[in-house]
Amino acid sequence: MGNVSYYTAEGLKKLRDELNQLRDVERPKASQAIAEARDKGDLSENAEYDAAKEAQGLLELKISKMEEVLANARLIDESQLDTSKVLVLSTVKLKNQNNGMEMSYTLVAESEADLKAGKISVSSPIGKGLLGKVVGEIAEIVVPNGTLKFEILEINRA
């Protein structure tokens, strides 16, 4: 049994598109490369054939891994998300108690994390520290260079 991971509709679509690209475009290309290398004659000293076979093996591995991820992927039902607590897909407005700065983060699945876009993984130290907190609560998060204290100012759904 693989690990269940939660995705937004957008994240799931990206995953499916990537898998379809591998199956429908890359797989036939790999078979084609093997066929072309095979046609060049003596397989015992045909490095091109070996390389093509290896590339195909890696591709098949990647495809089966992605199929497994998709099989265990669950769509996050955004209508079921509770905004009284910090959950996956919550956008949290925080005030850093150490320096008074305010910031907003959206908690997302690890595969969708993108710090530049303000999306942090629920499995990151900050993500874990914020989960389950309510407005007005102080989240204390231990990071390598000390403890961060964030006051939860507001919680919205992404």
PDB file of N, CA, C and O in Angstrom, residues 5-19 66 69-70 73-76 78 89 108-113 119:
ATOM      1  N   SER A   5      -1.473  10.694  -0.811  1.00  0.00           N
ATOM      2  CA  SER A   5      -1.129  12.115  -0.777  1.00  0.00           C
ATOM      3  C   SER A   5      -2.319  12.906  -1.280  1.00  0.00           C
ATOM      4  O   SER A   5      -3.097  12.429  -2.099  1.00  0.00           O
ATOM      5  N   TYR A   6      -2.440  14.114  -0.768  1.00  0.00           N
ATOM      6  CA  TYR A   6      -3.583  14.955  -1.096  1.00  0.00           C
ATOM      7  C   TYR A   6      -3.184  16.018  -2.099  1.00  0.00           C
ATOM      8  O   TYR A   6      -2.114  16.605  -1.995  1.00  0.00           O
ATOM      9  N   TYR A   7      -4.036  16.223  -3.066  1.00  0.00           N
ATOM     10  CA  TYR A   7      -3.754  17.185  -4.131  1.00  0.00           C
ATOM     11  C   TYR A   7      -4.937  18.101  -4.343  1.00  0.00           C
ATOM     12  O   TYR A   7      -6.078  17.711  -4.144  1.00  0.00           O
ATOM     13  N   THR A   8      -4.633  19.291  -4.830  1.00  0.00           N
ATOM     14  CA  THR A   8      -5.696  20.172  -5.306  1.00  0.00           C
ATOM     15  C   THR A   8      -6.082  19.655  -6.693  1.00  0.00           C
ATOM     16  O   THR A   8      -5.340  18.865  -7.293  1.00  0.00           O
ATOM     17  N   ALA A   9      -7.208  20.120  -7.214  1.00  0.00           N
ATOM     18  CA  ALA A   9      -7.646  19.697  -8.550  1.00  0.00           C
ATOM     19  C   ALA A   9      -6.559  20.043  -9.570  1.00  0.00           C
ATOM     20  O   ALA A   9      -6.253  19.267 -10.471  1.00  0.00           O
ATOM     21  N   GLU A  10      -5.949  21.217  -9.395  1.00  0.00           N
ATOM     22  CA  GLU A  10      -4.913  21.686 -10.320  1.00  0.00           C
ATOM     23  C   GLU A  10      -3.678  20.788 -10.240  1.00  0.00           C
ATOM     24  O   GLU A  10      -3.105  20.384 -11.253  1.00  0.00           O
ATOM     25  N   GLY A  11      -3.280  20.427  -9.017  1.00  0.00           N
ATOM     26  CA  GLY A  11      -2.110  19.576  -8.828  1.00  0.00           C
ATOM     27  C   GLY A  11      -2.318  18.191  -9.421  1.00  0.00           C
ATOM     28  O   GLY A  11      -1.408  17.597 -10.010  1.00  0.00           O
ATOM     29  N   LEU A  12      -3.533  17.680  -9.279  1.00  0.00           N
ATOM     30  CA  LEU A  12      -3.876  16.358  -9.804  1.00  0.00           C
ATOM     31  C   LEU A  12      -3.860  16.364 -11.330  1.00  0.00           C
ATOM     32  O   LEU A  12      -3.378  15.434 -11.959  1.00  0.00           O
ATOM     33  N   LYS A  13      -4.365  17.443 -11.909  1.00  0.00           N
ATOM     34  CA  LYS A  13      -4.389  17.560 -13.362  1.00  0.00           C
ATOM     35  C   LYS A  13      -2.959  17.585 -13.908  1.00  0.00           C
ATOM     36  O   LYS A  13      -2.651  16.944 -14.904  1.00  0.00           O
ATOM     37  N   LYS A  14      -2.070  18.313 -13.230  1.00  0.00           N
ATOM     38  CA  LYS A  14      -0.677  18.401 -13.655  1.00  0.00           C
ATOM     39  C   LYS A  14      -0.037  17.015 -13.645  1.00  0.00           C
ATOM     40  O   LYS A  14       0.676  16.637 -14.568  1.00  0.00           O
ATOM     41  N   LEU A  15      -0.331  16.250 -12.600  1.00  0.00           N
ATOM     42  CA  LEU A  15       0.202  14.906 -12.452  1.00  0.00           C
ATOM     43  C   LEU A  15      -0.293  14.015 -13.595  1.00  0.00           C
ATOM     44  O   LEU A  15       0.480  13.290 -14.216  1.00  0.00           O
ATOM     45  N   ARG A  16      -1.603  14.081 -13.872  1.00  0.00           N
ATOM     46  CA  ARG A  16      -2.185  13.272 -14.955  1.00  0.00           C
ATOM     47  C   ARG A  16      -1.592  13.645 -16.304  1.00  0.00           C
ATOM     48  O   ARG A  16      -1.294  12.779 -17.116  1.00  0.00           O
ATOM     49  N   ASP A  17      -1.440  14.966 -16.543  1.00  0.00           N
ATOM     50  CA  ASP A  17      -0.894  15.422 -17.829  1.00  0.00           C
ATOM     51  C   ASP A  17       0.523  14.893 -18.021  1.00  0.00           C
ATOM     52  O   ASP A  17       0.898  14.451 -19.100  1.00  0.00           O
ATOM     53  N   GLU A  18       1.305  14.930 -16.937  1.00  0.00           N
ATOM     54  CA  GLU A  18       2.687  14.464 -17.019  1.00  0.00           C
ATOM     55  C   GLU A  18       2.723  12.968 -17.318  1.00  0.00           C
ATOM     56  O   GLU A  18       3.508  12.509 -18.147  1.00  0.00           O
ATOM     57  N   LEU A  19       1.851  12.206 -16.654  1.00  0.00           N
ATOM     58  CA  LEU A  19       1.798  10.763 -16.878  1.00  0.00           C
ATOM     59  C   LEU A  19       1.379  10.459 -18.318  1.00  0.00           C
ATOM     60  O   LEU A  19       1.959   9.601 -18.973  1.00  0.00           O
ATOM     61  N   MET A  66       4.707   6.939 -11.124  1.00  0.00           N
ATOM     62  CA  MET A  66       3.665   7.960 -11.243  1.00  0.00           C
ATOM     63  C   MET A  66       2.273   7.353 -11.160  1.00  0.00           C
ATOM     64  O   MET A  66       1.365   7.953 -10.600  1.00  0.00           O
ATOM     65  N   VAL A  69       1.603   6.858  -7.564  1.00  0.00           N
ATOM     66  CA  VAL A  69       1.278   8.133  -6.911  1.00  0.00           C
ATOM     67  C   VAL A  69      -0.175   8.503  -7.217  1.00  0.00           C
ATOM     68  O   VAL A  69      -0.938   8.860  -6.322  1.00  0.00           O
ATOM     69  N   LEU A  70      -0.541   8.379  -8.502  1.00  0.00           N
ATOM     70  CA  LEU A  70      -1.916   8.717  -8.896  1.00  0.00           C
ATOM     71  C   LEU A  70      -2.940   7.798  -8.249  1.00  0.00           C
ATOM     72  O   LEU A  70      -4.010   8.240  -7.842  1.00  0.00           O
ATOM     73  N   ALA A  73      -3.468   9.089  -4.904  1.00  0.00           N
ATOM     74  CA  ALA A  73      -3.755  10.522  -4.792  1.00  0.00           C
ATOM     75  C   ALA A  73      -5.216  10.727  -4.419  1.00  0.00           C
ATOM     76  O   ALA A  73      -6.107  10.045  -4.934  1.00  0.00           O
ATOM     77  N   ARG A  74      -5.446  11.618  -3.496  1.00  0.00           N
ATOM     78  CA  ARG A  74      -6.813  11.960  -3.116  1.00  0.00           C
ATOM     79  C   ARG A  74      -7.016  13.438  -3.385  1.00  0.00           C
ATOM     80  O   ARG A  74      -6.146  14.247  -3.074  1.00  0.00           O
ATOM     81  N   LEU A  75      -8.162  13.751  -3.920  1.00  0.00           N
ATOM     82  CA  LEU A  75      -8.482  15.150  -4.172  1.00  0.00           C
ATOM     83  C   LEU A  75      -8.915  15.799  -2.862  1.00  0.00           C
ATOM     84  O   LEU A  75      -9.689  15.225  -2.102  1.00  0.00           O
ATOM     85  N   ILE A  76      -8.381  16.956  -2.609  1.00  0.00           N
ATOM     86  CA  ILE A  76      -8.798  17.679  -1.411  1.00  0.00           C
ATOM     87  C   ILE A  76     -10.155  18.297  -1.720  1.00  0.00           C
ATOM     88  O   ILE A  76     -10.302  19.026  -2.702  1.00  0.00           O
ATOM     89  N   GLU A  78     -12.354  20.950  -1.323  1.00  0.00           N
ATOM     90  CA  GLU A  78     -12.182  22.286  -0.787  1.00  0.00           C
ATOM     91  C   GLU A  78     -13.417  22.795  -0.049  1.00  0.00           C
ATOM     92  O   GLU A  78     -13.322  23.681   0.793  1.00  0.00           O
ATOM     93  N   LEU A  89      -4.339  23.607   2.474  1.00  0.00           N
ATOM     94  CA  LEU A  89      -5.020  24.581   1.612  1.00  0.00           C
ATOM     95  C   LEU A  89      -5.533  25.807   2.369  1.00  0.00           C
ATOM     96  O   LEU A  89      -6.250  26.602   1.783  1.00  0.00           O
ATOM     97  N   VAL A 108       0.202  23.640   1.365  1.00  0.00           N
ATOM     98  CA  VAL A 108      -0.117  22.758   0.244  1.00  0.00           C
ATOM     99  C   VAL A 108       0.588  21.410   0.423  1.00  0.00           C
ATOM    100  O   VAL A 108       1.431  21.265   1.299  1.00  0.00           O
ATOM    101  N   ALA A 109       0.234  20.459  -0.437  1.00  0.00           N
ATOM    102  CA  ALA A 109       0.919  19.160  -0.445  1.00  0.00           C
ATOM    103  C   ALA A 109       2.376  19.395  -0.810  1.00  0.00           C
ATOM    104  O   ALA A 109       2.694  20.335  -1.526  1.00  0.00           O
ATOM    105  N   GLU A 110       3.239  18.516  -0.332  1.00  0.00           N
ATOM    106  CA  GLU A 110       4.677  18.684  -0.551  1.00  0.00           C
ATOM    107  C   GLU A 110       5.019  18.891  -2.026  1.00  0.00           C
ATOM    108  O   GLU A 110       5.846  19.725  -2.364  1.00  0.00           O
ATOM    109  N   SER A 111       4.342  18.155  -2.898  1.00  0.00           N
ATOM    110  CA  SER A 111       4.651  18.233  -4.329  1.00  0.00           C
ATOM    111  C   SER A 111       4.254  19.573  -4.953  1.00  0.00           C
ATOM    112  O   SER A 111       4.661  19.885  -6.051  1.00  0.00           O
ATOM    113  N   GLU A 112       3.429  20.361  -4.238  1.00  0.00           N
ATOM    114  CA  GLU A 112       2.978  21.632  -4.803  1.00  0.00           C
ATOM    115  C   GLU A 112       3.628  22.833  -4.133  1.00  0.00           C
ATOM    116  O   GLU A 112       3.317  23.972  -4.447  1.00  0.00           O
ATOM    117  N   ALA A 113       4.540  22.563  -3.196  1.00  0.00           N
ATOM    118  CA  ALA A 113       5.172  23.658  -2.459  1.00  0.00           C
ATOM    119  C   ALA A 113       5.989  24.542  -3.395  1.00  0.00           C
ATOM    120  O   ALA A 113       6.645  24.058  -4.305  1.00  0.00           O
ATOM    121  N   LYS A 119       3.639  29.316  -1.149  1.00  0.00           N
ATOM    122  CA  LYS A 119       3.030  28.005  -0.865  1.00  0.00           C
ATOM    123  C   LYS A 119       4.037  27.164  -0.096  1.00  0.00           C
ATOM    124  O   LYS A 119       5.109  26.869  -0.623  1.00  0.00           O
TER     125      LYS A 119
END
